[in-house]
Structure formats: C-alpha cells, structure tokens
mmCIF file with all atom_site columns, C-alpha atoms in Angstrom:
data_model
loop_
_atom_site.group_PDB
_atom_site.id
_atom_site.type_symbol
_atom_site.label_atom_id
_atom_site.label_alt_id
_atom_site.label_comp_id
_atom_site.label_asym_id
_atom_site.label_entity_id
_atom_site.label_seq_id
_atom_site.pdbx_PDB_ins_code
_atom_site.Cartn_x
_atom_site.Cartn_y
_atom_site.Cartn_z
_atom_site.occupancy
_atom_site.B_iso_or_equiv
_atom_site.pdbx_formal_charge
_atom_site.auth_seq_id
_atom_site.auth_comp_id
_atom_site.auth_asym_id
_atom_site.auth_atom_id
_atom_site.pdbx_PDB_model_num
ATOM 1   C CA . UNK E 1 1   ? 27.086 73.415 -26.919 1.00 0.00 ? 1   UNK E CA 1
ATOM 2   C CA . UNK E 1 2   ? 28.494 69.714 -25.305 1.00 0.00 ? 2   UNK E CA 1
ATOM 3   C CA . UNK E 1 3   ? 26.988 66.779 -26.097 1.00 0.00 ? 3   UNK E CA 1
ATOM 4   C CA . UNK E 1 4   ? 25.684 65.245 -23.424 1.00 0.00 ? 4   UNK E CA 1
ATOM 5   C CA . UNK E 1 5   ? 27.006 61.725 -21.990 1.00 0.00 ? 5   UNK E CA 1
ATOM 6   C CA . UNK E 1 6   ? 24.464 58.632 -23.376 1.00 0.00 ? 6   UNK E CA 1
ATOM 7   C CA . UNK E 1 7   ? 21.926 57.810 -20.767 1.00 0.00 ? 7   UNK E CA 1
ATOM 8   C CA . UNK E 1 8   ? 22.919 54.197 -20.106 1.00 0.00 ? 8   UNK E CA 1
ATOM 9   C CA . UNK E 1 9   ? 20.171 51.952 -21.346 1.00 0.00 ? 9   UNK E CA 1
ATOM 10  C CA . UNK E 1 10  ? 20.483 54.652 -24.530 1.00 0.00 ? 10  UNK E CA 1
ATOM 11  C CA . UNK E 1 11  ? 24.891 54.469 -25.067 1.00 0.00 ? 11  UNK E CA 1
ATOM 12  C CA . UNK E 1 12  ? 23.909 49.678 -24.596 1.00 0.00 ? 12  UNK E CA 1
ATOM 13  C CA . UNK E 1 13  ? 21.364 50.316 -27.543 1.00 0.00 ? 13  UNK E CA 1
ATOM 14  C CA . UNK E 1 14  ? 23.896 51.866 -29.516 1.00 0.00 ? 14  UNK E CA 1
ATOM 15  C CA . UNK E 1 15  ? 26.258 49.246 -28.297 1.00 0.00 ? 15  UNK E CA 1
ATOM 16  C CA . UNK E 1 16  ? 24.304 47.122 -29.731 1.00 0.00 ? 16  UNK E CA 1
ATOM 17  C CA . UNK E 1 17  ? 23.071 48.902 -32.781 1.00 0.00 ? 17  UNK E CA 1
ATOM 18  C CA . UNK E 1 18  ? 26.250 49.228 -34.204 1.00 0.00 ? 18  UNK E CA 1
ATOM 19  C CA . UNK E 1 19  ? 27.346 45.052 -32.965 1.00 0.00 ? 19  UNK E CA 1
ATOM 20  C CA . UNK E 1 20  ? 24.306 44.533 -35.284 1.00 0.00 ? 20  UNK E CA 1
ATOM 21  C CA . UNK E 1 21  ? 25.315 46.837 -38.853 1.00 0.00 ? 21  UNK E CA 1
ATOM 22  C CA . UNK E 1 22  ? 28.362 45.412 -38.286 1.00 0.00 ? 22  UNK E CA 1
ATOM 23  C CA . UNK E 1 23  ? 28.372 41.371 -37.990 1.00 0.00 ? 23  UNK E CA 1
ATOM 24  C CA . UNK E 1 24  ? 25.463 42.237 -41.166 1.00 0.00 ? 24  UNK E CA 1
ATOM 25  C CA . UNK E 1 25  ? 27.780 44.634 -43.174 1.00 0.00 ? 25  UNK E CA 1
ATOM 26  C CA . UNK E 1 26  ? 29.592 41.255 -43.034 1.00 0.00 ? 26  UNK E CA 1
ATOM 27  C CA . UNK E 1 27  ? 27.672 39.013 -43.623 1.00 0.00 ? 27  UNK E CA 1
ATOM 28  C CA . UNK E 1 28  ? 24.388 40.170 -45.868 1.00 0.00 ? 28  UNK E CA 1
ATOM 29  C CA . UNK E 1 29  ? 26.701 43.486 -47.490 1.00 0.00 ? 29  UNK E CA 1
ATOM 30  C CA . UNK E 1 30  ? 26.337 47.137 -46.545 1.00 0.00 ? 30  UNK E CA 1
ATOM 31  C CA . UNK E 1 31  ? 22.942 47.012 -48.027 1.00 0.00 ? 31  UNK E CA 1
ATOM 32  C CA . UNK E 1 32  ? 21.291 45.560 -45.292 1.00 0.00 ? 32  UNK E CA 1
ATOM 33  C CA . UNK E 1 33  ? 17.980 46.986 -44.128 1.00 0.00 ? 33  UNK E CA 1
ATOM 34  C CA . UNK E 1 34  ? 17.986 48.593 -41.573 1.00 0.00 ? 34  UNK E CA 1
ATOM 35  C CA . UNK E 1 35  ? 14.686 47.167 -40.512 1.00 0.00 ? 35  UNK E CA 1
ATOM 36  C CA . UNK E 1 36  ? 17.410 43.613 -39.878 1.00 0.00 ? 36  UNK E CA 1
ATOM 37  C CA . UNK E 1 37  ? 19.434 45.626 -37.912 1.00 0.00 ? 37  UNK E CA 1
ATOM 38  C CA . UNK E 1 38  ? 17.305 46.717 -35.569 1.00 0.00 ? 38  UNK E CA 1
ATOM 39  C CA . UNK E 1 39  ? 15.920 42.483 -35.199 1.00 0.00 ? 39  UNK E CA 1
ATOM 40  C CA . UNK E 1 40  ? 19.359 41.750 -34.970 1.00 0.00 ? 40  UNK E CA 1
ATOM 41  C CA . UNK E 1 41  ? 20.164 44.032 -31.908 1.00 0.00 ? 41  UNK E CA 1
ATOM 42  C CA . UNK E 1 42  ? 16.443 44.015 -30.030 1.00 0.00 ? 42  UNK E CA 1
ATOM 43  C CA . UNK E 1 43  ? 15.562 47.616 -31.492 1.00 0.00 ? 43  UNK E CA 1
ATOM 44  C CA . UNK E 1 44  ? 13.001 48.307 -32.642 1.00 0.00 ? 44  UNK E CA 1
ATOM 45  C CA . UNK E 1 45  ? 14.365 51.044 -35.604 1.00 0.00 ? 45  UNK E CA 1
ATOM 46  C CA . UNK E 1 46  ? 12.972 53.642 -34.361 1.00 0.00 ? 46  UNK E CA 1
ATOM 47  C CA . UNK E 1 47  ? 15.889 53.624 -31.572 1.00 0.00 ? 47  UNK E CA 1
ATOM 48  C CA . UNK E 1 48  ? 17.893 52.461 -34.970 1.00 0.00 ? 48  UNK E CA 1
ATOM 49  C CA . UNK E 1 49  ? 16.817 55.827 -36.638 1.00 0.00 ? 49  UNK E CA 1
ATOM 50  C CA . UNK E 1 50  ? 17.300 58.072 -33.546 1.00 0.00 ? 50  UNK E CA 1
ATOM 51  C CA . UNK E 1 51  ? 20.477 56.707 -33.219 1.00 0.00 ? 51  UNK E CA 1
ATOM 52  C CA . UNK E 1 52  ? 21.456 56.918 -36.689 1.00 0.00 ? 52  UNK E CA 1
ATOM 53  C CA . UNK E 1 53  ? 19.557 59.071 -38.640 1.00 0.00 ? 53  UNK E CA 1
ATOM 54  C CA . UNK E 1 54  ? 20.033 57.516 -41.825 1.00 0.00 ? 54  UNK E CA 1
ATOM 55  C CA . UNK E 1 55  ? 21.962 53.921 -42.793 1.00 0.00 ? 55  UNK E CA 1
ATOM 56  C CA . UNK E 1 56  ? 24.798 56.112 -44.461 1.00 0.00 ? 56  UNK E CA 1
ATOM 57  C CA . UNK E 1 57  ? 25.652 57.972 -40.912 1.00 0.00 ? 57  UNK E CA 1
ATOM 58  C CA . UNK E 1 58  ? 25.202 53.973 -39.520 1.00 0.00 ? 58  UNK E CA 1
ATOM 59  C CA . UNK E 1 59  ? 27.904 53.430 -41.772 1.00 0.00 ? 59  UNK E CA 1
ATOM 60  C CA . UNK E 1 60  ? 30.338 55.954 -40.713 1.00 0.00 ? 60  UNK E CA 1
ATOM 61  C CA . UNK E 1 61  ? 29.916 55.048 -37.271 1.00 0.00 ? 61  UNK E CA 1
ATOM 62  C CA . UNK E 1 62  ? 30.682 51.063 -38.269 1.00 0.00 ? 62  UNK E CA 1
ATOM 63  C CA . UNK E 1 63  ? 33.990 51.717 -40.069 1.00 0.00 ? 63  UNK E CA 1
ATOM 64  C CA . UNK E 1 64  ? 34.730 54.905 -37.552 1.00 0.00 ? 64  UNK E CA 1
ATOM 65  C CA . UNK E 1 65  ? 35.081 51.914 -34.304 1.00 0.00 ? 65  UNK E CA 1
ATOM 66  C CA . UNK E 1 66  ? 37.252 49.760 -36.556 1.00 0.00 ? 66  UNK E CA 1
ATOM 67  C CA . UNK E 1 67  ? 40.421 52.134 -36.160 1.00 0.00 ? 67  UNK E CA 1
ATOM 68  C CA . UNK E 1 68  ? 39.316 54.133 -33.014 1.00 0.00 ? 68  UNK E CA 1
ATOM 69  C CA . UNK E 1 69  ? 40.085 51.188 -30.995 1.00 0.00 ? 69  UNK E CA 1
ATOM 70  C CA . UNK E 1 70  ? 43.423 50.744 -32.316 1.00 0.00 ? 70  UNK E CA 1
ATOM 71  C CA . UNK E 1 71  ? 43.750 54.678 -32.213 1.00 0.00 ? 71  UNK E CA 1
ATOM 72  C CA . UNK E 1 72  ? 43.336 54.296 -28.497 1.00 0.00 ? 72  UNK E CA 1
ATOM 73  C CA . UNK E 1 73  ? 45.469 51.276 -27.911 1.00 0.00 ? 73  UNK E CA 1
ATOM 74  C CA . UNK E 1 74  ? 48.686 53.470 -28.952 1.00 0.00 ? 74  UNK E CA 1
ATOM 75  C CA . UNK E 1 75  ? 48.003 56.291 -27.568 1.00 0.00 ? 75  UNK E CA 1
ATOM 76  C CA . UNK E 1 76  ? 47.724 54.256 -24.564 1.00 0.00 ? 76  UNK E CA 1
ATOM 77  C CA . UNK E 1 77  ? 51.160 53.068 -24.872 1.00 0.00 ? 77  UNK E CA 1
ATOM 78  C CA . UNK E 1 78  ? 52.271 56.084 -24.903 1.00 0.00 ? 78  UNK E CA 1
ATOM 79  C CA . UNK E 1 79  ? 52.115 56.053 -20.925 1.00 0.00 ? 79  UNK E CA 1
ATOM 80  C CA . UNK E 1 80  ? 53.340 52.922 -20.513 1.00 0.00 ? 80  UNK E CA 1
ATOM 81  C CA . UNK E 1 81  ? 57.272 52.346 -19.088 1.00 0.00 ? 81  UNK E CA 1
ATOM 82  C CA . UNK E 1 82  ? 58.732 50.294 -21.431 1.00 0.00 ? 82  UNK E CA 1
ATOM 83  C CA . UNK E 1 83  ? 58.426 52.264 -24.864 1.00 0.00 ? 83  UNK E CA 1
ATOM 84  C CA . UNK E 1 84  ? 59.053 48.933 -26.641 1.00 0.00 ? 84  UNK E CA 1
ATOM 85  C CA . UNK E 1 85  ? 56.770 46.222 -24.705 1.00 0.00 ? 85  UNK E CA 1
ATOM 86  C CA . UNK E 1 86  ? 54.589 49.380 -25.872 1.00 0.00 ? 86  UNK E CA 1
ATOM 87  C CA . UNK E 1 87  ? 55.127 49.277 -29.272 1.00 0.00 ? 87  UNK E CA 1
ATOM 88  C CA . UNK E 1 88  ? 55.254 45.887 -29.721 1.00 0.00 ? 88  UNK E CA 1
ATOM 89  C CA . UNK E 1 89  ? 52.281 45.220 -27.504 1.00 0.00 ? 89  UNK E CA 1
ATOM 90  C CA . UNK E 1 90  ? 50.752 47.538 -30.199 1.00 0.00 ? 90  UNK E CA 1
ATOM 91  C CA . UNK E 1 91  ? 52.060 45.281 -33.092 1.00 0.00 ? 91  UNK E CA 1
ATOM 92  C CA . UNK E 1 92  ? 50.054 42.038 -31.671 1.00 0.00 ? 92  UNK E CA 1
ATOM 93  C CA . UNK E 1 93  ? 46.612 43.735 -30.465 1.00 0.00 ? 93  UNK E CA 1
ATOM 94  C CA . UNK E 1 94  ? 46.694 45.062 -34.045 1.00 0.00 ? 94  UNK E CA 1
ATOM 95  C CA . UNK E 1 95  ? 47.769 42.478 -36.312 1.00 0.00 ? 95  UNK E CA 1
ATOM 96  C CA . UNK E 1 96  ? 44.485 40.596 -34.516 1.00 0.00 ? 96  UNK E CA 1
ATOM 97  C CA . UNK E 1 97  ? 42.225 43.139 -34.333 1.00 0.00 ? 97  UNK E CA 1
ATOM 98  C CA . UNK E 1 98  ? 42.828 44.107 -37.854 1.00 0.00 ? 98  UNK E CA 1
ATOM 99  C CA . UNK E 1 99  ? 42.744 40.294 -39.430 1.00 0.00 ? 99  UNK E CA 1
ATOM 100 C CA . UNK E 1 100 ? 38.936 40.238 -37.825 1.00 0.00 ? 100 UNK E CA 1
ATOM 101 C CA . UNK E 1 101 ? 37.919 42.923 -39.943 1.00 0.00 ? 101 UNK E CA 1
ATOM 102 C CA . UNK E 1 102 ? 38.566 42.227 -42.867 1.00 0.00 ? 102 UNK E CA 1
ATOM 103 C CA . UNK E 1 103 ? 36.014 40.562 -44.130 1.00 0.00 ? 103 UNK E CA 1
ATOM 104 C CA . UNK E 1 104 ? 33.706 43.799 -43.437 1.00 0.00 ? 104 UNK E CA 1
ATOM 105 C CA . UNK E 1 105 ? 36.777 45.437 -44.931 1.00 0.00 ? 105 UNK E CA 1
ATOM 106 C CA . UNK E 1 106 ? 35.577 43.360 -48.044 1.00 0.00 ? 106 UNK E CA 1
ATOM 107 C CA . UNK E 1 107 ? 32.094 44.606 -48.262 1.00 0.00 ? 107 UNK E CA 1
ATOM 108 C CA . UNK E 1 108 ? 32.418 48.358 -48.130 1.00 0.00 ? 108 UNK E CA 1
ATOM 109 C CA . UNK E 1 109 ? 35.163 47.128 -50.847 1.00 0.00 ? 109 UNK E CA 1
ATOM 110 C CA . UNK E 1 110 ? 32.851 45.487 -52.367 1.00 0.00 ? 110 UNK E CA 1
ATOM 111 C CA . UNK E 1 111 ? 30.122 48.009 -52.265 1.00 0.00 ? 111 UNK E CA 1
ATOM 112 C CA . UNK E 1 112 ? 32.427 50.567 -53.595 1.00 0.00 ? 112 UNK E CA 1
ATOM 113 C CA . UNK E 1 113 ? 32.272 52.476 -50.367 1.00 0.00 ? 113 UNK E CA 1
ATOM 114 C CA . UNK E 1 114 ? 34.248 55.979 -49.974 1.00 0.00 ? 114 UNK E CA 1
ATOM 115 C CA . UNK E 1 115 ? 36.648 53.516 -47.454 1.00 0.00 ? 115 UNK E CA 1
ATOM 116 C CA . UNK E 1 116 ? 39.327 56.957 -48.117 1.00 0.00 ? 116 UNK E CA 1
ATOM 117 C CA . UNK E 1 117 ? 36.842 59.835 -47.219 1.00 0.00 ? 117 UNK E CA 1
ATOM 118 C CA . UNK E 1 118 ? 35.631 57.861 -43.995 1.00 0.00 ? 118 UNK E CA 1
ATOM 119 C CA . UNK E 1 119 ? 39.284 56.576 -42.956 1.00 0.00 ? 119 UNK E CA 1
ATOM 120 C CA . UNK E 1 120 ? 41.367 59.763 -43.594 1.00 0.00 ? 120 UNK E CA 1
ATOM 121 C CA . UNK E 1 121 ? 41.356 61.806 -40.276 1.00 0.00 ? 121 UNK E CA 1
ATOM 122 C CA . UNK E 1 122 ? 41.490 58.563 -38.462 1.00 0.00 ? 122 UNK E CA 1
ATOM 123 C CA . UNK E 1 123 ? 44.136 56.662 -40.683 1.00 0.00 ? 123 UNK E CA 1
ATOM 124 C CA . UNK E 1 124 ? 46.027 60.297 -39.910 1.00 0.00 ? 124 UNK E CA 1
ATOM 125 C CA . UNK E 1 125 ? 44.947 60.191 -35.902 1.00 0.00 ? 125 UNK E CA 1
ATOM 126 C CA . UNK E 1 126 ? 46.584 56.600 -36.295 1.00 0.00 ? 126 UNK E CA 1
ATOM 127 C CA . UNK E 1 127 ? 49.980 57.661 -38.697 1.00 0.00 ? 127 UNK E CA 1
ATOM 128 C CA . UNK E 1 128 ? 50.753 60.326 -35.643 1.00 0.00 ? 128 UNK E CA 1
ATOM 129 C CA . UNK E 1 129 ? 49.716 58.030 -32.271 1.00 0.00 ? 129 UNK E CA 1
ATOM 130 C CA . UNK E 1 130 ? 51.982 54.761 -34.094 1.00 0.00 ? 130 UNK E CA 1
ATOM 131 C CA . UNK E 1 131 ? 54.877 57.428 -34.975 1.00 0.00 ? 131 UNK E CA 1
ATOM 132 C CA . UNK E 1 132 ? 54.916 58.790 -31.717 1.00 0.00 ? 132 UNK E CA 1
ATOM 133 C CA . UNK E 1 133 ? 55.238 54.811 -30.215 1.00 0.00 ? 133 UNK E CA 1
ATOM 134 C CA . UNK E 1 134 ? 57.623 54.230 -32.741 1.00 0.00 ? 134 UNK E CA 1
ATOM 135 C CA . UNK E 1 135 ? 59.567 57.699 -31.934 1.00 0.00 ? 135 UNK E CA 1
ATOM 136 C CA . UNK E 1 136 ? 60.158 56.394 -28.069 1.00 0.00 ? 136 UNK E CA 1
ATOM 137 C CA . UNK E 1 137 ? 60.875 53.230 -28.477 1.00 0.00 ? 137 UNK E CA 1
ATOM 138 C CA . UNK E 1 138 ? 63.291 54.422 -30.815 1.00 0.00 ? 138 UNK E CA 1
ATOM 139 C CA . UNK E 1 139 ? 64.326 56.648 -27.815 1.00 0.00 ? 139 UNK E CA 1
ATOM 140 C CA . UNK E 1 140 ? 64.878 53.983 -25.653 1.00 0.00 ? 140 UNK E CA 1
ATOM 141 C CA . UNK E 1 141 ? 67.535 51.854 -27.402 1.00 0.00 ? 141 UNK E CA 1
ATOM 142 C CA . UNK E 1 142 ? 64.269 49.122 -28.110 1.00 0.00 ? 142 UNK E CA 1
ATOM 143 C CA . UNK E 1 143 ? 63.822 49.902 -32.290 1.00 0.00 ? 143 UNK E CA 1
ATOM 144 C CA . UNK E 1 144 ? 66.452 50.045 -34.328 1.00 0.00 ? 144 UNK E CA 1
ATOM 145 C CA . UNK E 1 145 ? 65.827 54.283 -35.561 1.00 0.00 ? 145 UNK E CA 1
ATOM 146 C CA . UNK E 1 146 ? 65.974 53.564 -39.496 1.00 0.00 ? 146 UNK E CA 1
ATOM 147 C CA . UNK E 1 147 ? 61.940 52.854 -39.240 1.00 0.00 ? 147 UNK E CA 1
ATOM 148 C CA . UNK E 1 148 ? 59.167 55.383 -39.012 1.00 0.00 ? 148 UNK E CA 1
ATOM 149 C CA . UNK E 1 149 ? 55.775 55.091 -37.780 1.00 0.00 ? 149 UNK E CA 1
ATOM 150 C CA . UNK E 1 150 ? 53.990 54.512 -41.656 1.00 0.00 ? 150 UNK E CA 1
ATOM 151 C CA . UNK E 1 151 ? 57.493 52.020 -42.464 1.00 0.00 ? 151 UNK E CA 1
ATOM 152 C CA . UNK E 1 152 ? 55.176 49.522 -38.651 1.00 0.00 ? 152 UNK E CA 1
ATOM 153 C CA . UNK E 1 153 ? 51.697 50.605 -40.266 1.00 0.00 ? 153 UNK E CA 1
ATOM 154 C CA . UNK E 1 154 ? 52.525 48.776 -43.634 1.00 0.00 ? 154 UNK E CA 1
ATOM 155 C CA . UNK E 1 155 ? 54.358 46.633 -41.611 1.00 0.00 ? 155 UNK E CA 1
ATOM 156 C CA . UNK E 1 156 ? 51.735 46.103 -40.297 1.00 0.00 ? 156 UNK E CA 1
ATOM 157 C CA . UNK E 1 157 ? 49.378 45.236 -43.024 1.00 0.00 ? 157 UNK E CA 1
ATOM 158 C CA . UNK E 1 158 ? 51.324 43.143 -44.462 1.00 0.00 ? 158 UNK E CA 1
ATOM 159 C CA . UNK E 1 159 ? 52.429 41.263 -40.786 1.00 0.00 ? 159 UNK E CA 1
ATOM 160 C CA . UNK E 1 160 ? 48.051 40.642 -41.236 1.00 0.00 ? 160 UNK E CA 1
ATOM 161 C CA . UNK E 1 161 ? 47.862 39.681 -44.662 1.00 0.00 ? 161 UNK E CA 1
ATOM 162 C CA . UNK E 1 162 ? 50.188 37.497 -43.946 1.00 0.00 ? 162 UNK E CA 1
ATOM 163 C CA . UNK E 1 163 ? 48.594 35.947 -40.610 1.00 0.00 ? 163 UNK E CA 1
ATOM 164 C CA . UNK E 1 164 ? 45.644 35.621 -42.887 1.00 0.00 ? 164 UNK E CA 1
ATOM 165 C CA . UNK E 1 165 ? 47.126 32.893 -44.847 1.00 0.00 ? 165 UNK E CA 1
ATOM 166 C CA . UNK E 1 166 ? 47.872 31.356 -41.295 1.00 0.00 ? 166 UNK E CA 1
ATOM 167 C CA . UNK E 1 167 ? 43.800 30.817 -40.630 1.00 0.00 ? 167 UNK E CA 1
ATOM 168 C CA . UNK E 1 168 ? 43.315 28.351 -38.164 1.00 0.00 ? 168 UNK E CA 1
ATOM 169 C CA . UNK E 1 169 ? 46.715 27.879 -36.922 1.00 0.00 ? 169 UNK E CA 1
ATOM 170 C CA . UNK E 1 170 ? 47.024 30.525 -34.135 1.00 0.00 ? 170 UNK E CA 1
ATOM 171 C CA . UNK E 1 171 ? 50.680 29.263 -33.689 1.00 0.00 ? 171 UNK E CA 1
ATOM 172 C CA . UNK E 1 172 ? 52.155 30.266 -37.098 1.00 0.00 ? 172 UNK E CA 1
ATOM 173 C CA . UNK E 1 173 ? 49.885 32.988 -36.898 1.00 0.00 ? 173 UNK E CA 1
ATOM 174 C CA . UNK E 1 174 ? 51.808 33.983 -33.356 1.00 0.00 ? 174 UNK E CA 1
ATOM 175 C CA . UNK E 1 175 ? 55.029 32.889 -34.971 1.00 0.00 ? 175 UNK E CA 1
ATOM 176 C CA . UNK E 1 176 ? 54.534 35.554 -38.325 1.00 0.00 ? 176 UNK E CA 1
ATOM 177 C CA . UNK E 1 177 ? 53.949 38.059 -35.493 1.00 0.00 ? 177 UNK E CA 1
ATOM 178 C CA . UNK E 1 178 ? 57.170 38.259 -33.206 1.00 0.00 ? 178 UNK E CA 1
ATOM 179 C CA . UNK E 1 179 ? 58.878 37.811 -37.067 1.00 0.00 ? 179 UNK E CA 1
ATOM 180 C CA . UNK E 1 180 ? 58.523 40.611 -37.383 1.00 0.00 ? 180 UNK E CA 1
ATOM 181 C CA . UNK E 1 181 ? 58.791 42.242 -33.685 1.00 0.00 ? 181 UNK E CA 1
ATOM 182 C CA . UNK E 1 182 ? 62.280 41.112 -33.254 1.00 0.00 ? 182 UNK E CA 1
ATOM 183 C CA . UNK E 1 183 ? 62.753 42.442 -36.861 1.00 0.00 ? 183 UNK E CA 1
ATOM 184 C CA . UNK E 1 184 ? 62.098 45.688 -35.527 1.00 0.00 ? 184 UNK E CA 1
ATOM 185 C CA . UNK E 1 185 ? 64.758 45.169 -31.885 1.00 0.00 ? 185 UNK E CA 1
ATOM 186 C CA . UNK E 1 186 ? 67.021 47.301 -31.896 1.00 0.00 ? 186 UNK E CA 1
ATOM 187 C CA . UNK E 1 187 ? 69.033 44.791 -31.756 1.00 0.00 ? 187 UNK E CA 1
ATOM 188 C CA . UNK E 1 188 ? 67.337 41.548 -33.315 1.00 0.00 ? 188 UNK E CA 1
ATOM 189 C CA . UNK E 1 189 ? 66.710 38.170 -30.854 1.00 0.00 ? 189 UNK E CA 1
ATOM 190 C CA . UNK E 1 190 ? 68.617 34.639 -32.685 1.00 0.00 ? 190 UNK E CA 1
ATOM 191 C CA . UNK E 1 191 ? 66.033 32.797 -34.200 1.00 0.00 ? 191 UNK E CA 1
ATOM 192 C CA . UNK E 1 192 ? 67.500 29.386 -31.665 1.00 0.00 ? 192 UNK E CA 1
ATOM 193 C CA . UNK E 1 193 ? 66.813 31.428 -28.326 1.00 0.00 ? 193 UNK E CA 1
#
C-alpha cells in the first residue's frame, strides 16, 4: 500500500522538526531531548512523535537529509544539456553543502553513532549518480578519461576539508574548488587565464 502524501501543514511541521533537530544535534550533540526539539520547531512533542516514533528514527531522518539532496542534485545533472558543466556545477554545490554539514556529522561521530549503517544506501546511490555524471561528461570530452566516480567523491571530500581551512574567506574557498575543477577538465585551463 502506497503512503499518502503529507498534508501541507504536516509537511511543514516535519520540515520544521528536521531543521530544529539538525540545529540542536549540531549544538548540543545527538542526545538533545525530544521536548527541546519540539520547542525549537514550534510544535508539541506529540507532533514530533507522530512524525518520528523514536529519537533514533529522527536521527536517521536527519542523517538521510544530508545525502539525499546531493544524490538528487547529481541525478538532476544527468538531464542538463552540458555534461561537463553539470558535473562541475554538482562539485561546486556539493562542496558548499558538505562543508556546512561537517559540524553535524561531528556530533554523530562524537557519540559513536554508526554513520556507515545509516548512510550506506545513500552513499551507494551517490556513487551511482556521480559515476553516471562523470561518465557522461567523459563521453562529451569535457572531463579527463582517467578519473572515476569514486575518485571524484574522494576528491570532493578532500576539497571540502580544504575549504574548511579557508573558512571566512569565500574567495579562497571558491578558488580552491575551481582549481580542482580545472584539474578534472579534459584540457586543463592554464592558471593565467
């Protein structure tokens, strides 16, 4: 049996709960109380439990919310007319997104949460989507042919770490991402352009 779509108010409440949980898990750790999350979301605790029967279910939903938008962005890139630019746009977008998520992931790691078990299905989907995006850009001659989807994701992680070092300096962060992108091009752009 298919689940029915949420009513507009229920969907709004769910989004507010997830936003509040994300914020409080980042600030207080993943032991933040459901009552506090409800208050931060502007809903009653019963509403929280209607959407998420346990705190563990809420934690999983918050974590899934980290990768799902990136998987969607990679898949959307497959429909873009310029395959190379689709991959590069994904890298730019994902770098900013992942950088913003480091503190939240840190809270889960600090609590010895099994991130791998929760994120594994999403990581597989991400790998498939990024691999398809990469192969499409390679077929178009926009991306060097000696790189693969897993390497792109590893490079993305390293780029995010580097971007964190330049926190507060948007120009340096943006330049770092563009240097990585230039290195992926089939015909690298010279530094003096």
